[in-house]
mmCIF file of C-alpha atoms in Angstrom:
data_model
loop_
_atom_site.group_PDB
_atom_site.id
_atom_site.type_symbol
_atom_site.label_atom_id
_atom_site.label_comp_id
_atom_site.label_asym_id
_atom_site.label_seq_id
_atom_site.Cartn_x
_atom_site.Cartn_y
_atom_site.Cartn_z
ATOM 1 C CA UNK A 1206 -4.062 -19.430 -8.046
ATOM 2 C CA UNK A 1207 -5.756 -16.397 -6.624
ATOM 3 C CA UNK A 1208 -7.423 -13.875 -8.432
ATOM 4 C CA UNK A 1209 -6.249 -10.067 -7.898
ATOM 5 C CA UNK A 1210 -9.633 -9.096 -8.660
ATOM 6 C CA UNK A 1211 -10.591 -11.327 -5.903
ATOM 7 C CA UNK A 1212 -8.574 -9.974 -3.712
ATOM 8 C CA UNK A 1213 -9.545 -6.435 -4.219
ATOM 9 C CA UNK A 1214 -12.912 -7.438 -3.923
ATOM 10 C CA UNK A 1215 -12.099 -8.908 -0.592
ATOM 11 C CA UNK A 1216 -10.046 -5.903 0.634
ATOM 12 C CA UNK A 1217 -13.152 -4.096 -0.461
ATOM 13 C CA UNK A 1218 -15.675 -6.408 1.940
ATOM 14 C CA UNK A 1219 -13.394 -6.023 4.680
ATOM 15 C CA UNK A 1220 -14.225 -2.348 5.103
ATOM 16 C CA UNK A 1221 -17.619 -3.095 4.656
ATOM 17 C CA UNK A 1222 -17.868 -6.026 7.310
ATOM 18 C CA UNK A 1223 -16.224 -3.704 9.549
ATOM 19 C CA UNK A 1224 -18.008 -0.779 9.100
ATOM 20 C CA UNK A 1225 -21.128 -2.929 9.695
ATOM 21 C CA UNK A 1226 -19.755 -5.075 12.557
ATOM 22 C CA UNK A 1227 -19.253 -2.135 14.443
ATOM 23 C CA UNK A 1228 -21.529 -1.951 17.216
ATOM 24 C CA UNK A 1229 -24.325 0.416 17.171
ATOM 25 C CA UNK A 1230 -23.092 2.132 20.435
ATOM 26 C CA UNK A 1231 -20.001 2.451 19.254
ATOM 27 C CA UNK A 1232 -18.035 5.544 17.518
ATOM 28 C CA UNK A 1233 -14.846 4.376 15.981
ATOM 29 C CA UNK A 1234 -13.983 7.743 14.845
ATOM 30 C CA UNK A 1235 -14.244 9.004 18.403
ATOM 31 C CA UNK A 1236 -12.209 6.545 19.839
ATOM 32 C CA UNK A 1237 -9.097 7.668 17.361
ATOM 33 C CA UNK A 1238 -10.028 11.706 17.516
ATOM 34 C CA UNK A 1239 -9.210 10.531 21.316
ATOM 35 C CA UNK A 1240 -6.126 9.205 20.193
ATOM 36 C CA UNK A 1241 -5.113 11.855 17.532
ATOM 37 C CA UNK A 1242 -5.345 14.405 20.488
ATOM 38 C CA UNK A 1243 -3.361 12.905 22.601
ATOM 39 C CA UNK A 1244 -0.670 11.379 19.866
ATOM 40 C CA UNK A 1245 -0.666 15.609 19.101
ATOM 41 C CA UNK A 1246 -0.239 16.905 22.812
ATOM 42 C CA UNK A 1247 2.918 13.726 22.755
ATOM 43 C CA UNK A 1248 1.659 11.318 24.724
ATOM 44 C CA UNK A 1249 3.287 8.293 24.023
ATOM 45 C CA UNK A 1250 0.919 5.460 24.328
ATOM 46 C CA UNK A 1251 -1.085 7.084 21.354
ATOM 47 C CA UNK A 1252 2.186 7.487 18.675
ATOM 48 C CA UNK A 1253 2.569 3.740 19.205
ATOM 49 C CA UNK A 1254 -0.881 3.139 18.633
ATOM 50 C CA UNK A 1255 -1.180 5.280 15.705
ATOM 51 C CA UNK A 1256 2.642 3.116 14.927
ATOM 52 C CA UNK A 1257 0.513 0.077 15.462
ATOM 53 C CA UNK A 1258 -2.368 0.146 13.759
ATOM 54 C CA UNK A 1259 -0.857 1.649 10.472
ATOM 55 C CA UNK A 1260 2.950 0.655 9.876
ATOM 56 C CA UNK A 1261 2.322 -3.400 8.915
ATOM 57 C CA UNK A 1262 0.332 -2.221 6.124
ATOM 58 C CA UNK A 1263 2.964 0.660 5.053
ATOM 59 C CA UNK A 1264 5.726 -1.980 5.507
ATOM 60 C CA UNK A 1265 3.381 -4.240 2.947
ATOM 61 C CA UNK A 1266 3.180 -1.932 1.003
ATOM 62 C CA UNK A 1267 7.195 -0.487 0.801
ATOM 63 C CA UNK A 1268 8.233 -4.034 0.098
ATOM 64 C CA UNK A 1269 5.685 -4.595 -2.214
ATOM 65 C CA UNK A 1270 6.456 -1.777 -4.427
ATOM 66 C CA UNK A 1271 10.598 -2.817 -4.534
ATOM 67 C CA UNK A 1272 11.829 -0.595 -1.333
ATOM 68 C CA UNK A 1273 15.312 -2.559 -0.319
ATOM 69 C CA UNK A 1274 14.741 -1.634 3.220
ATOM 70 C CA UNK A 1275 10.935 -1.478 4.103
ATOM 71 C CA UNK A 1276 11.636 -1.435 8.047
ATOM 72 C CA UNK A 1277 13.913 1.588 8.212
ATOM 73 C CA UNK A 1278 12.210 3.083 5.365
ATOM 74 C CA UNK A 1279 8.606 2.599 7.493
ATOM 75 C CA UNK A 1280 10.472 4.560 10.131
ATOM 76 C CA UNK A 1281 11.481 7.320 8.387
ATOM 77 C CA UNK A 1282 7.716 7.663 7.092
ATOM 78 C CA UNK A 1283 5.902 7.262 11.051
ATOM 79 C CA UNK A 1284 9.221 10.392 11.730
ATOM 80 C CA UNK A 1285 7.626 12.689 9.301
ATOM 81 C CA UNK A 1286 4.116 11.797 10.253
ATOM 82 C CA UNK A 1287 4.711 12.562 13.695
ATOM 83 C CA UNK A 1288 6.443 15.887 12.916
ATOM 84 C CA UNK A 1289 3.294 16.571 10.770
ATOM 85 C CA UNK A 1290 0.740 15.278 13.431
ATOM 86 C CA UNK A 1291 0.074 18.985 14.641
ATOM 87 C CA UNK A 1292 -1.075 19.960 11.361
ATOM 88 C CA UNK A 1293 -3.470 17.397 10.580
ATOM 89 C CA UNK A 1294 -6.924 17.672 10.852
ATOM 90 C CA UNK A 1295 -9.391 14.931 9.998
ATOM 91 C CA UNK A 1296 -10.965 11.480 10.542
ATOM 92 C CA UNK A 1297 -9.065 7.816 10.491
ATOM 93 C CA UNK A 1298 -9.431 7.806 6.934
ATOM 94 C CA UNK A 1299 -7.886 10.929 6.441
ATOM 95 C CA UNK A 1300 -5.536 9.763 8.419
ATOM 96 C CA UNK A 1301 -4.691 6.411 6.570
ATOM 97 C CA UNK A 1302 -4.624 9.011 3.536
ATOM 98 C CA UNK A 1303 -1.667 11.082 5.192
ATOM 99 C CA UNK A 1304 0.116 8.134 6.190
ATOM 100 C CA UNK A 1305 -0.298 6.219 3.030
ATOM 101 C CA UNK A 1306 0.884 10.155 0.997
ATOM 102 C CA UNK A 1307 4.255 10.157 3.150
ATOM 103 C CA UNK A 1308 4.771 6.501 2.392
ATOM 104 C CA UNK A 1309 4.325 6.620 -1.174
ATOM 105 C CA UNK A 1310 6.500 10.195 -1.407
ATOM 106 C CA UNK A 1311 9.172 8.435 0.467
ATOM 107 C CA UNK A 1312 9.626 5.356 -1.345
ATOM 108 C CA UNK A 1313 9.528 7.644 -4.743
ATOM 109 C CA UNK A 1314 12.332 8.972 -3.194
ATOM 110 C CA UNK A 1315 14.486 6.027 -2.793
ATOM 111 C CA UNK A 1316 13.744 4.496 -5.728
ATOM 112 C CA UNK A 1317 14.944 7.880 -7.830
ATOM 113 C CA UNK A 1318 18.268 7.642 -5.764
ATOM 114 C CA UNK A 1319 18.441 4.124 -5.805
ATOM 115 C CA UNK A 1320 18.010 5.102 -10.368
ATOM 116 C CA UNK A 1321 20.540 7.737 -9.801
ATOM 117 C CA UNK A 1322 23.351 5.438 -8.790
ATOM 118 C CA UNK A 1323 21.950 2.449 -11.428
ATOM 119 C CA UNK A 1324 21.031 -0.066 -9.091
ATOM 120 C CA UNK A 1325 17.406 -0.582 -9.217
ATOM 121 C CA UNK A 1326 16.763 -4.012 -8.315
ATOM 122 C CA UNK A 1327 12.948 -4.603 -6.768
ATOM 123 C CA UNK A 1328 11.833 -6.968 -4.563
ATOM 124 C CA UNK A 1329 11.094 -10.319 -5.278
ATOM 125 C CA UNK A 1330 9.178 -12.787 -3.114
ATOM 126 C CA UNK A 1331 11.540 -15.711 -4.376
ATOM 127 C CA UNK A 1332 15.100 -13.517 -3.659
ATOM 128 C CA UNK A 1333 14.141 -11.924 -0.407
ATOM 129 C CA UNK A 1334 15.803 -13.994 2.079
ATOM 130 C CA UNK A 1335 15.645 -11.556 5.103
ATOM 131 C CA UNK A 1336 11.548 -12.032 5.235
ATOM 132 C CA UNK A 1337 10.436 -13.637 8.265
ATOM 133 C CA UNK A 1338 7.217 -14.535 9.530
ATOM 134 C CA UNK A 1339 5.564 -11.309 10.933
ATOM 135 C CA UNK A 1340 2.903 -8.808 10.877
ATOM 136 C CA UNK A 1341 3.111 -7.142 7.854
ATOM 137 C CA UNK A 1342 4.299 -10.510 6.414
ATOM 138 C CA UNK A 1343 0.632 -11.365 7.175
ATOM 139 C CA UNK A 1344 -1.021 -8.530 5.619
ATOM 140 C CA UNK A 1345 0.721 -8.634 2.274
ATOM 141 C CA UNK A 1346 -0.369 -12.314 1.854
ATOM 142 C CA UNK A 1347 -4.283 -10.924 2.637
ATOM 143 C CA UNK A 1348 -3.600 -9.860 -0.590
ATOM 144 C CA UNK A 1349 -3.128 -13.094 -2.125
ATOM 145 C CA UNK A 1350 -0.871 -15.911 -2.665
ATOM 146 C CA UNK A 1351 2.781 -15.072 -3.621
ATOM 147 C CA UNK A 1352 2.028 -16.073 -7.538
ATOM 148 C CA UNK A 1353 -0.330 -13.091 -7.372
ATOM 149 C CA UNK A 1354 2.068 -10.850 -6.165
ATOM 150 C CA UNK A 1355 4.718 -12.221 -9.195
ATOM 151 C CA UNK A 1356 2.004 -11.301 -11.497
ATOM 152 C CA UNK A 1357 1.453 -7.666 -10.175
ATOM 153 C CA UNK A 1358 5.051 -7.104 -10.440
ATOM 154 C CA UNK A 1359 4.699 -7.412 -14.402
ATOM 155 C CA UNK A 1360 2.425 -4.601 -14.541
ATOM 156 C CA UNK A 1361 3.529 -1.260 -15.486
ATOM 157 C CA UNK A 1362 4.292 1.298 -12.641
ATOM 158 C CA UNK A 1363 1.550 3.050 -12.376
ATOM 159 C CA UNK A 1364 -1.368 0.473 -12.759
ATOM 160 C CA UNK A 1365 1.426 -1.449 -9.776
ATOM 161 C CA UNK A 1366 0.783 1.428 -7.495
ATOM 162 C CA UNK A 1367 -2.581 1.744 -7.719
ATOM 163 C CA UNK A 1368 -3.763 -1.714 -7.205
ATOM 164 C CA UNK A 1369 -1.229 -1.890 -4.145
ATOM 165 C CA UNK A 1370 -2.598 0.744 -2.651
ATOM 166 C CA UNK A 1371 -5.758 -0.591 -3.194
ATOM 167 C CA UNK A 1372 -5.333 -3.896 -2.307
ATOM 168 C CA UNK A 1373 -2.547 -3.609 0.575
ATOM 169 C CA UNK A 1374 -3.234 -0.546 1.236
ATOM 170 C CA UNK A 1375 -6.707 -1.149 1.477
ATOM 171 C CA UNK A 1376 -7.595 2.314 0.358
ATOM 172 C CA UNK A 1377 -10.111 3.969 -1.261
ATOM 173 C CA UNK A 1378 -10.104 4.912 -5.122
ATOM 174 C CA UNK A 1379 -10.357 8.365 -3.833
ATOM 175 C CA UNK A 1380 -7.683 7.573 -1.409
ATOM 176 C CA UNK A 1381 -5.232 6.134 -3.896
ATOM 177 C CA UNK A 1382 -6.050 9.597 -5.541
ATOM 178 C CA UNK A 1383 -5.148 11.947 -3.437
ATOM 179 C CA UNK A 1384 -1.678 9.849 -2.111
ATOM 180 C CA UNK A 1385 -0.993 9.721 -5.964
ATOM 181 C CA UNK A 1386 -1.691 12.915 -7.288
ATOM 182 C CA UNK A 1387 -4.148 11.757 -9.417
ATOM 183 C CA UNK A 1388 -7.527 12.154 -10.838
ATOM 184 C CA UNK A 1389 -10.135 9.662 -9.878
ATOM 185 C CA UNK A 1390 -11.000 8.530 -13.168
ATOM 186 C CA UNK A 1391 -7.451 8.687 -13.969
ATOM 187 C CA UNK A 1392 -6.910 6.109 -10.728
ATOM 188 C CA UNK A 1393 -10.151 4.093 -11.699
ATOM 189 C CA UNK A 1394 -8.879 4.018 -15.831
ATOM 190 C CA UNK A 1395 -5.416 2.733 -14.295
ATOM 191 C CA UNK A 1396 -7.138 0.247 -12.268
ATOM 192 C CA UNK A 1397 -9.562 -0.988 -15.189
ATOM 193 C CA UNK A 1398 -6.060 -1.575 -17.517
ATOM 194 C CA UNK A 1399 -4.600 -3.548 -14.400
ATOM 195 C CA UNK A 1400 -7.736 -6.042 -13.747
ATOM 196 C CA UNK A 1401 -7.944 -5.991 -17.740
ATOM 197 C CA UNK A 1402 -3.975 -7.255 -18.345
ATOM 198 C CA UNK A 1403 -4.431 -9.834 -14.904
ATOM 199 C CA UNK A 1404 -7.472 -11.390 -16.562
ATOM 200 C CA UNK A 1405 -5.710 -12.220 -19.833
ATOM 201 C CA UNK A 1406 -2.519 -13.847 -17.680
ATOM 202 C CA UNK A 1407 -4.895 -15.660 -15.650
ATOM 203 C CA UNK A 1408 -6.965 -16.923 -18.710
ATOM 204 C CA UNK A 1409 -4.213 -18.392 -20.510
ATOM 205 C CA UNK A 1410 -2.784 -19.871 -18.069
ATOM 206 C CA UNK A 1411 0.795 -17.927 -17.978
ATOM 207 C CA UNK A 1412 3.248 -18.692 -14.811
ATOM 208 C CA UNK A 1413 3.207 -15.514 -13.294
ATOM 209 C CA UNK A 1414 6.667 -15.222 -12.899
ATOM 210 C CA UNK A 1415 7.387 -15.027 -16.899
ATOM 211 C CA UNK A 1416 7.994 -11.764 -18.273
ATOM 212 C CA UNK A 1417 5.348 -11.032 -20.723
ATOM 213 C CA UNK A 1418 4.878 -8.056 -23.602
ATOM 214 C CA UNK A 1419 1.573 -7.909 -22.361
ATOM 215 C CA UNK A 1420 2.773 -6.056 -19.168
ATOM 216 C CA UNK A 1421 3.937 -3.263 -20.806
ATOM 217 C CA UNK A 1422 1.576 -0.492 -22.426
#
């Protein structure tokens, strides 16, 4: 069974390697100011890449955190950051930040409407039968295996959002931050409670799809 620590170690190395792998010549920030510029004066070929580079994760991340419809919902989030796009100012990061902001906003949304009319099922990996190999399918299970995921879905809603952030997301702590509104010691405390509750389910041993009292705080 993997580890989520593990895994958020690994999403952490991945920036790393990549930050290092990049060659010396090179100047990835450049290359997507380029982009940015043109995505902003509506050229088409650079929405789509901006669409492709970012919305697997966001869909990841929307079904991770219980949104019924991840797709249309990923749409409605790449509408608004389009409309936004000649307001922005910043690097990629930034840019993963705004993205990852909208996302979370929108899927607070639908969950509060979704409350309002009492139906507030989330998503499970075992109900879902719409998923289908794909490439968000393949970034949510960088994450970890699908026990993993049933274990993160006992923790309490907060310490849920930031690890998914981190992990799917791949985001920063400062990152998860400023999507969430929150402090960084606030997001770092909330992440220290999550790792802390995961280790004691993976030390004894529990099946991760068990409800547990521990989940709760």
């Amino acid at each position: 069974m993997a580890d989520p620590e593990s895994a958020l170690s690994r999403a952490t190395s991945r920036r790393r390697s990549a930050s290092r792998s990049a060659p010396s010549d090179a100047a990835p920030d450049d290359a997507f100011q380029a982009v940015l510029l043109a995505a902003q004066s509506g050229a088409q070929w650079a929405c789509t890449n901006l669409w492709v580079d970012h919305a697997p994760t966001v869909v990841a991340f929307l079904r991770a955190r219980g949104s019924h419809e991840p797709e249309d919902l990923t749409s409605e989030v790449f509408l608004a950051v389009f409309d936004g796009l000649d307001r922005f100012h910043g690097d990629a990061a930034a840019f993963r930040t705004f993205v990852f902001t909208i996302a979370y906003r929108r899927l607070v949304d639908e969950l509060r409407r979704r409350s309002k009319r009492g139906h507030d099922v989330e998503w499970s990996v075992e109900l879902d039968e719409r998923r289908s190999p794909s490439a968000e399918q393949a970034a949510i299970q960088q994450m970890s295996d699908a026990s993993t995921r049933a274990v993160l879905d006992q923790l309490p809603p907060d310490q849920r959002d930031v690890m998914v952030l981190r992990i799917i997301g791949d985001l920063t702590v400062d990152q998860v931050a400023e999507v969430l509104g929150k402090r960084q010691g606030a997001v770092k405390a909330l992440q220290r409670r999550a790792l802390e509750s995961l280790r004691k389910k993976f030390a004894r041993g529990r099946t991760p799809g068990a409800a547990s009292v521990d989940s709760r705080e």
